[in-house]
PDB file of C-alpha atoms in Angstrom:
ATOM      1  CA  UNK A 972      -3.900  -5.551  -7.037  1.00 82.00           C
ATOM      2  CA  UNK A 973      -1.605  -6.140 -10.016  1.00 84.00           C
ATOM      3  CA  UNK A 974       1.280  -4.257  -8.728  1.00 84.00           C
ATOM      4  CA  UNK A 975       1.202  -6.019  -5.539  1.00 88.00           C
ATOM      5  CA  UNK A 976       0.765  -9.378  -7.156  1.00 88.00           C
ATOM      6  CA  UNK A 977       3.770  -9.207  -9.162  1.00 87.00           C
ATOM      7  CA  UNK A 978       6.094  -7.473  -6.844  1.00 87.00           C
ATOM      8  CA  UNK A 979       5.417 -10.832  -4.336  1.00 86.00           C
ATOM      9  CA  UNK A 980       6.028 -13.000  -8.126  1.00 86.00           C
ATOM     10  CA  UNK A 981       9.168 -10.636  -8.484  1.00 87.00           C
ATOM     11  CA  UNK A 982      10.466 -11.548  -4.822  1.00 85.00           C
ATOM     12  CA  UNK A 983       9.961 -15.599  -5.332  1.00 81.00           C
ATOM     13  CA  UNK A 984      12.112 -15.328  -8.816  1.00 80.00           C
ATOM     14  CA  UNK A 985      14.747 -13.157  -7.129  1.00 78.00           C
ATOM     15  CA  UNK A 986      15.160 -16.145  -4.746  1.00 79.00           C
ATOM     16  CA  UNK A 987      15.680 -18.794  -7.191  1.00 74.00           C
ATOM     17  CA  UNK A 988      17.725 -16.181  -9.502  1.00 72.00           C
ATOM     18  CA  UNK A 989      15.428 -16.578 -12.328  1.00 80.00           C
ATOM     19  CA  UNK A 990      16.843 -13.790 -14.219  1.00 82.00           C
ATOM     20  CA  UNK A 991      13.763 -13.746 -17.423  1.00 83.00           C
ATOM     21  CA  UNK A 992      11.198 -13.671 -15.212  1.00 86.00           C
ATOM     22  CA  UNK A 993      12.842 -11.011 -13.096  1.00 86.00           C
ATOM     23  CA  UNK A 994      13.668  -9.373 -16.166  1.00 90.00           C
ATOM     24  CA  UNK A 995       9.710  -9.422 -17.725  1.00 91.00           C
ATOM     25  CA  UNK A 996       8.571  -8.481 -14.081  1.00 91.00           C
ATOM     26  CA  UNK A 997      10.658  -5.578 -13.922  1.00 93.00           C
ATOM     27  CA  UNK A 998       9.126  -4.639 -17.087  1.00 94.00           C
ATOM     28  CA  UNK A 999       5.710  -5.090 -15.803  1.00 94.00           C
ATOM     29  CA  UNK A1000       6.126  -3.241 -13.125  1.00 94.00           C
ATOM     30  CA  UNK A1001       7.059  -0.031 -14.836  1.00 95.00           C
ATOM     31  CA  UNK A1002       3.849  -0.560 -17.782  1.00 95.00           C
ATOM     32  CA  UNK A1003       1.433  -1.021 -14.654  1.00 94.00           C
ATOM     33  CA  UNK A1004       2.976   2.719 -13.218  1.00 95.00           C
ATOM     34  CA  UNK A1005       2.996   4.175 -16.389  1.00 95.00           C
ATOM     35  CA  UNK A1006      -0.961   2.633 -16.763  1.00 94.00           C
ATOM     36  CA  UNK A1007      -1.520   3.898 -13.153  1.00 93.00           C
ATOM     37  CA  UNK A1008      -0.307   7.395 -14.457  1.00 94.00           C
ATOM     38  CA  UNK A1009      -2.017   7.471 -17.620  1.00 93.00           C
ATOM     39  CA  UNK A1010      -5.100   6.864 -15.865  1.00 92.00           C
ATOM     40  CA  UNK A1011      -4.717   9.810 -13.069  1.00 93.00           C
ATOM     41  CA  UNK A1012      -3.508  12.010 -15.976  1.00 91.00           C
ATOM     42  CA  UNK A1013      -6.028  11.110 -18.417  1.00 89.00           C
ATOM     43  CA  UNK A1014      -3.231  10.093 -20.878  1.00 91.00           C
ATOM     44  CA  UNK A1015      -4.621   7.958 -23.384  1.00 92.00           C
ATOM     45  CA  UNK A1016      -1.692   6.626 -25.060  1.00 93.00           C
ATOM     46  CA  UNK A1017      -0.126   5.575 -21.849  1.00 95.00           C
ATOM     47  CA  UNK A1018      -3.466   3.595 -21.116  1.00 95.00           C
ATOM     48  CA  UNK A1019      -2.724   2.148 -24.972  1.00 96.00           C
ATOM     49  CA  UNK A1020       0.391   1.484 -24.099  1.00 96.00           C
ATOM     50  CA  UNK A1021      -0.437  -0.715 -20.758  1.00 96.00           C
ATOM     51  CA  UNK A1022      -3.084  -2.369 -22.907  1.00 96.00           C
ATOM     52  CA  UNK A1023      -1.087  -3.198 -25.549  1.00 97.00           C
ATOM     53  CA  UNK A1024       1.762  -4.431 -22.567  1.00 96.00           C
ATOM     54  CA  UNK A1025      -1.047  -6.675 -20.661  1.00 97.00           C
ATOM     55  CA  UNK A1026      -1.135  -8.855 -24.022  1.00 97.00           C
ATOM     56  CA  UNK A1027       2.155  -9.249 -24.196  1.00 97.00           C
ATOM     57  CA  UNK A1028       2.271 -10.180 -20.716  1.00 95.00           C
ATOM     58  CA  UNK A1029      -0.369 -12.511 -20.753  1.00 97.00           C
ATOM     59  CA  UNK A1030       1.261 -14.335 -23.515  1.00 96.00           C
ATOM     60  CA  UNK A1031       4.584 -14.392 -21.493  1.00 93.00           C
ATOM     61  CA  UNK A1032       2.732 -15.895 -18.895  1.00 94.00           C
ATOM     62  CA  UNK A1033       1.238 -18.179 -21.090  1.00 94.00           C
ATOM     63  CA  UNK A1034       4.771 -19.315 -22.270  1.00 90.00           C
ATOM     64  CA  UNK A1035       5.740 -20.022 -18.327  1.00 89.00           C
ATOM     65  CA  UNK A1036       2.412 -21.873 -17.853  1.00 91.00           C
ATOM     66  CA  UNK A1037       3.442 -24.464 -21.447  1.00 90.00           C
ATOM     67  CA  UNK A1038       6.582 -24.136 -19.901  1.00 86.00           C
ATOM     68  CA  UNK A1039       6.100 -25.696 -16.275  1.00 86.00           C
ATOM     69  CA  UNK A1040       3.637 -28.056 -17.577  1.00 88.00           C
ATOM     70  CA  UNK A1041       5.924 -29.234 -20.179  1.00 83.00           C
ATOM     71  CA  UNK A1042       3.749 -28.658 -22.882  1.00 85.00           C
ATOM     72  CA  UNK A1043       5.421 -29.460 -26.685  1.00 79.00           C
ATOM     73  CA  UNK A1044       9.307 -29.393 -26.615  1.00 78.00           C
ATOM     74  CA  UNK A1045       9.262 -27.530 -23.142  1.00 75.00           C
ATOM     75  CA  UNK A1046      10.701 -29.306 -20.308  1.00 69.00           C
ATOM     76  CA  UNK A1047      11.267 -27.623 -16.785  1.00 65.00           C
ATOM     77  CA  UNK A1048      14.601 -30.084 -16.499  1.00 66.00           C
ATOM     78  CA  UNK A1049      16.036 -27.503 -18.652  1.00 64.00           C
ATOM     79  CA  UNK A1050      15.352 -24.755 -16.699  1.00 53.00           C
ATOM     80  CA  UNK A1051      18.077 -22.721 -17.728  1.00 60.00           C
ATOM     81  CA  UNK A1052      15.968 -20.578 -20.193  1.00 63.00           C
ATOM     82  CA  UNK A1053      14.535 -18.996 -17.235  1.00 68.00           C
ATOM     83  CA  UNK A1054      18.425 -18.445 -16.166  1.00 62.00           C
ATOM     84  CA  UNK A1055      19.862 -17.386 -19.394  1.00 55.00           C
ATOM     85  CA  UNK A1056      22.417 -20.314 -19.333  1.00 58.00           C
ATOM     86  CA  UNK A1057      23.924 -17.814 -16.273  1.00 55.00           C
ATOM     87  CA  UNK A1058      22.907 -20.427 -13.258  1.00 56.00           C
ATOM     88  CA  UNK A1059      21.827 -23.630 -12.448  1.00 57.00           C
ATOM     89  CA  UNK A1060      19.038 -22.104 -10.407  1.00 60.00           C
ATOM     90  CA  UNK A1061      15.572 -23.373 -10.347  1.00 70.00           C
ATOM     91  CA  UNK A1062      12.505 -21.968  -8.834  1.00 75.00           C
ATOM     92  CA  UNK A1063      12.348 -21.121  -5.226  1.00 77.00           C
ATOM     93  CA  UNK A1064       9.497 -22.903  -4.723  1.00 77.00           C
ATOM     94  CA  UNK A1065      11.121 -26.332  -5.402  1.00 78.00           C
ATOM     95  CA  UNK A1066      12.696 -26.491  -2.501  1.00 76.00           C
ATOM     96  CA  UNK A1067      10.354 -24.089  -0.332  1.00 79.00           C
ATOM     97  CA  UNK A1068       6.876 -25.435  -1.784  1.00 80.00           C
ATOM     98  CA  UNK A1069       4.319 -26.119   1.216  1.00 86.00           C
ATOM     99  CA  UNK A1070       5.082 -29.570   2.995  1.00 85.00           C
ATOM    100  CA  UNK A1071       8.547 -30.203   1.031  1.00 81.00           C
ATOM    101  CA  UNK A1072      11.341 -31.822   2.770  1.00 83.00           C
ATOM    102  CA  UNK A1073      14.807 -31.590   1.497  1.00 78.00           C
ATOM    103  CA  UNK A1074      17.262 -34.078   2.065  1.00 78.00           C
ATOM    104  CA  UNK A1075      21.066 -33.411   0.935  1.00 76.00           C
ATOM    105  CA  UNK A1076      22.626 -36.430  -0.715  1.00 71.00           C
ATOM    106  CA  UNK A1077      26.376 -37.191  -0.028  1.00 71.00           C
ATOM    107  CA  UNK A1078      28.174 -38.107  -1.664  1.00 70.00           C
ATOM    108  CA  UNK A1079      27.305 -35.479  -4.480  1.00 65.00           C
ATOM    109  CA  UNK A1080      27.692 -36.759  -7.988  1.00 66.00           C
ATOM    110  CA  UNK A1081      30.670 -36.055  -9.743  1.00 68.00           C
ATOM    111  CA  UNK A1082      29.215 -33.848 -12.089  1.00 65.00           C
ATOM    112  CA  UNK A1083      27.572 -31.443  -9.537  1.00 61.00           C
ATOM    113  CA  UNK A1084      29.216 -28.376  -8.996  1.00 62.00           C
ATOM    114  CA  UNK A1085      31.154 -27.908  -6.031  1.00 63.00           C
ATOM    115  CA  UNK A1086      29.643 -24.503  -5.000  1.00 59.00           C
ATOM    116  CA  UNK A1087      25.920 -26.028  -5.169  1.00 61.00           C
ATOM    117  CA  UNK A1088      24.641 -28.563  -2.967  1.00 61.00           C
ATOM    118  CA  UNK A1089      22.909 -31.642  -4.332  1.00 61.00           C
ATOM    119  CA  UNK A1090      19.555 -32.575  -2.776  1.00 64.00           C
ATOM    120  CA  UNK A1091      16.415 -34.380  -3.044  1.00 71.00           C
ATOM    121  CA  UNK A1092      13.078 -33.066  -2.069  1.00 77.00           C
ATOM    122  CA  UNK A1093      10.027 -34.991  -1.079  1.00 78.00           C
ATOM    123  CA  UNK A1094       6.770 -34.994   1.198  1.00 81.00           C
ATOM    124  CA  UNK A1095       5.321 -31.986  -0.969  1.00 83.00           C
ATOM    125  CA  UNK A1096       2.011 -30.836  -0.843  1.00 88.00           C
ATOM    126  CA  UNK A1097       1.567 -29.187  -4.326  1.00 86.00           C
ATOM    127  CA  UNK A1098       5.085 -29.177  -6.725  1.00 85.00           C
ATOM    128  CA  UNK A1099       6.417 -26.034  -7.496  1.00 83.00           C
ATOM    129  CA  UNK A1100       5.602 -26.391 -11.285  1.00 86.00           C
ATOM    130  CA  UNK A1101       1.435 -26.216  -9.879  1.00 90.00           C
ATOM    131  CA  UNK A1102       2.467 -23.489  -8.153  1.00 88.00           C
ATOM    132  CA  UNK A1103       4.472 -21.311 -10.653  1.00 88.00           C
ATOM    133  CA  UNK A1104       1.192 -21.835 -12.854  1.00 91.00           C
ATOM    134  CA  UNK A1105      -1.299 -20.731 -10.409  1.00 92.00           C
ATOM    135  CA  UNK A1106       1.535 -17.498 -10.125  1.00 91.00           C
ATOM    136  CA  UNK A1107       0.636 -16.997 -13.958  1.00 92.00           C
ATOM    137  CA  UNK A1108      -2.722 -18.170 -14.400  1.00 95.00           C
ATOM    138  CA  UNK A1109      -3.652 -15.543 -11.759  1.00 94.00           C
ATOM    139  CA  UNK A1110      -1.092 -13.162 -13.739  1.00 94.00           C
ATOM    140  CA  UNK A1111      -3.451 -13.885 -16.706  1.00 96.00           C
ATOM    141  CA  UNK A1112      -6.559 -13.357 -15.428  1.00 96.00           C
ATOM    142  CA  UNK A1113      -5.211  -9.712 -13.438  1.00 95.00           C
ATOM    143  CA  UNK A1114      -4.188  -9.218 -16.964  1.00 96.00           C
ATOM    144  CA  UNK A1115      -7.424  -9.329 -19.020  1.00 97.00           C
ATOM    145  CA  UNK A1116      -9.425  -7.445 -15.477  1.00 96.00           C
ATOM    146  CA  UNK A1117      -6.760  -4.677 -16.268  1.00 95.00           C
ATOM    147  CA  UNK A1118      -6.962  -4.764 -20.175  1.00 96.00           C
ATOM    148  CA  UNK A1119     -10.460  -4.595 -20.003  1.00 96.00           C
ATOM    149  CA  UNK A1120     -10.337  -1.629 -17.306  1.00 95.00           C
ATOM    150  CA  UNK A1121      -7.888  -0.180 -19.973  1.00 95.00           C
ATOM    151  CA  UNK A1122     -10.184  -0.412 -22.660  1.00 95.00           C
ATOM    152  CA  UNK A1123     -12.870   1.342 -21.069  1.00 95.00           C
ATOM    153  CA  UNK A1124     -11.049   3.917 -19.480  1.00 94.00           C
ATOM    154  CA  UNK A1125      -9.450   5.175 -22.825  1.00 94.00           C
ATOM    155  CA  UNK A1126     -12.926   4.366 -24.417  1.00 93.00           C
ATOM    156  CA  UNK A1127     -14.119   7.455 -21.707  1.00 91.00           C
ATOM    157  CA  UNK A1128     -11.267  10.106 -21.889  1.00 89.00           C
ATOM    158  CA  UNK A1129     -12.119   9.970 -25.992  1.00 88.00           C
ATOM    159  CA  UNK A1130     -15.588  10.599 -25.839  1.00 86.00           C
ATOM    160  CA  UNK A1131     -14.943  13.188 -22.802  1.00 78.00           C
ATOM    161  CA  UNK A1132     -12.493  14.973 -25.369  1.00 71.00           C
ATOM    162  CA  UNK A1133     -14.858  14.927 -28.109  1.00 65.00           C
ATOM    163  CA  UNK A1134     -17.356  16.491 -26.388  1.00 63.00           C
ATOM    164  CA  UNK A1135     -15.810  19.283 -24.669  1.00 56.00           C
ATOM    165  CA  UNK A1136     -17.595  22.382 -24.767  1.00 55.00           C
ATOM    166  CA  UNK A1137     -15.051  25.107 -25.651  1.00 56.00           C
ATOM    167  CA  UNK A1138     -16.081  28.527 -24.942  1.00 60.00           C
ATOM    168  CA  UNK A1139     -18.626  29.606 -27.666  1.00 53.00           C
ATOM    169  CA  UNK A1140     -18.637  26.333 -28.082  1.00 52.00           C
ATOM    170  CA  UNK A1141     -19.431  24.047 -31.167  1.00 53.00           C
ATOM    171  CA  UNK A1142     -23.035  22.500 -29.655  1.00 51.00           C
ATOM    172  CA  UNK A1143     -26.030  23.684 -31.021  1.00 52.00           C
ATOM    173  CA  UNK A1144     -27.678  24.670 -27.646  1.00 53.00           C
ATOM    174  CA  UNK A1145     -24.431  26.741 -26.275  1.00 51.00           C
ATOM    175  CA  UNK A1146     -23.612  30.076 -26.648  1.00 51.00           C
ATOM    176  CA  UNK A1147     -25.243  31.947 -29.774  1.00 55.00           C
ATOM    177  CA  UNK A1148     -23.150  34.963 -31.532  1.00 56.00           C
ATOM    178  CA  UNK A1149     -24.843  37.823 -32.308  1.00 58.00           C
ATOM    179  CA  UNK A1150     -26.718  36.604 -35.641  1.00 61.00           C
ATOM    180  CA  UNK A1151     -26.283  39.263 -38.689  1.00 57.00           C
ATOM    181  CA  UNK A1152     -29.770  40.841 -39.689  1.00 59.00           C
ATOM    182  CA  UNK A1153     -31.225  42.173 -42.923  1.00 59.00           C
ATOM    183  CA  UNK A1154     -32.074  45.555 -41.979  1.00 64.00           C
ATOM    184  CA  UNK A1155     -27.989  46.795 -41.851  1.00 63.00           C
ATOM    185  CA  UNK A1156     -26.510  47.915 -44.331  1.00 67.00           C
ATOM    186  CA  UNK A1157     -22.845  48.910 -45.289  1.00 70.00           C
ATOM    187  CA  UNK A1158     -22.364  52.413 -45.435  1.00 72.00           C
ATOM    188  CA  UNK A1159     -19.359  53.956 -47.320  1.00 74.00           C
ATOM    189  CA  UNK A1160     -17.268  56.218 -44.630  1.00 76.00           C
ATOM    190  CA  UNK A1161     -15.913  59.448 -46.154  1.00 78.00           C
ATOM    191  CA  UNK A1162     -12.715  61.012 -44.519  1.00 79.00           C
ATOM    192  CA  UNK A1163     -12.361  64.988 -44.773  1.00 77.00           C
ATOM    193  CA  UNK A1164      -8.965  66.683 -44.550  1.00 70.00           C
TER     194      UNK A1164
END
């Protein structure tokens, strides 16, 4: 459910070129294999390492939820930490959000590029910033579902580990060697030539 999840996230940022978010999604998608594998494999550090990953990722995603909702210093007008400076770009959804109508405006102000068209967009039915959140708030809560799932899961292949029963093996109610009795003794062996 995660992997799918953030693939569609990772598709939405490729379309408004949103290169940190692509960036951290790429990321996330590899952790989430590597947690996939560590699971089938019963690796326990790659389940660690997904864990330790998720909280990461949650507080990325907690970043992009301050960061849409303006919280503190953080405006979305200056979208171009999501960019890195690169592009103008905003989200995808901006433009594409359920209901919106976009409307070019010509003449284009003098300080717009000329390779990017200038627009306004109205008639939406939720804004794109309410939209990016709900993208992260539902990153956040995949995120604790699979850091708890981690938890557990590591919590299992430990104990399994620790109480593997090697042959002869350490429990008390296993396999019982021959027990050494009083009644032999040591005799001394003479050799003739």
């Amino acid at each position: 459910m995660q992997l799918v999840c953030v693939l569609e996230r990772q598709i939405f940022d490729f379309l408004g070129y949103q290169w940190a978010p692509i960036l951290a999604n790429f990321v996330h998608i590899i952790i989430v294999i590597l947690g996939l594998f560590g699971t089938i494999q019963y690796r326990p550090r790659y389940i660690t390492g997904y864990a330790v990953w998720l909280v990461l990722w949650v507080t990325w995603n907690v970043f992009v939820i301050c960061f849409y909702l303006e919280a503190g210093d953080l405006s979305k007008e200056t979208d171009l930490i999501l960019t890195f400076n690169i592009s103008m770009h905003r989200s995808w959804w901006m433009e594409n959000g359920p209901g919106c109508t976009v409307t070019s405006v010509t003449p284009a102000p003098d300080w717009a590029p000329e390779d990017h068209r200038y627009i306004t967009v109205s008639g939406c039915l939720l804004e794109y910033q309410y939209i990016e959140v709900a993208h992260s708030s539902l990153q956040i809560v995949l995120a604790l579902a699979g850091f708890i799932y981690a938890c557990y899961v590591v919590k299992c292949i430990t104990e399994e580990e620790d109480s593997f029963d090697f042959i002869g093996g350490f429990d008390s109610y296993g396999y019982q060697g021959p027990q050494k009795t009083s009644h032999l003794q040591l005799q001394p062996m003479y050799m003739s030539k």
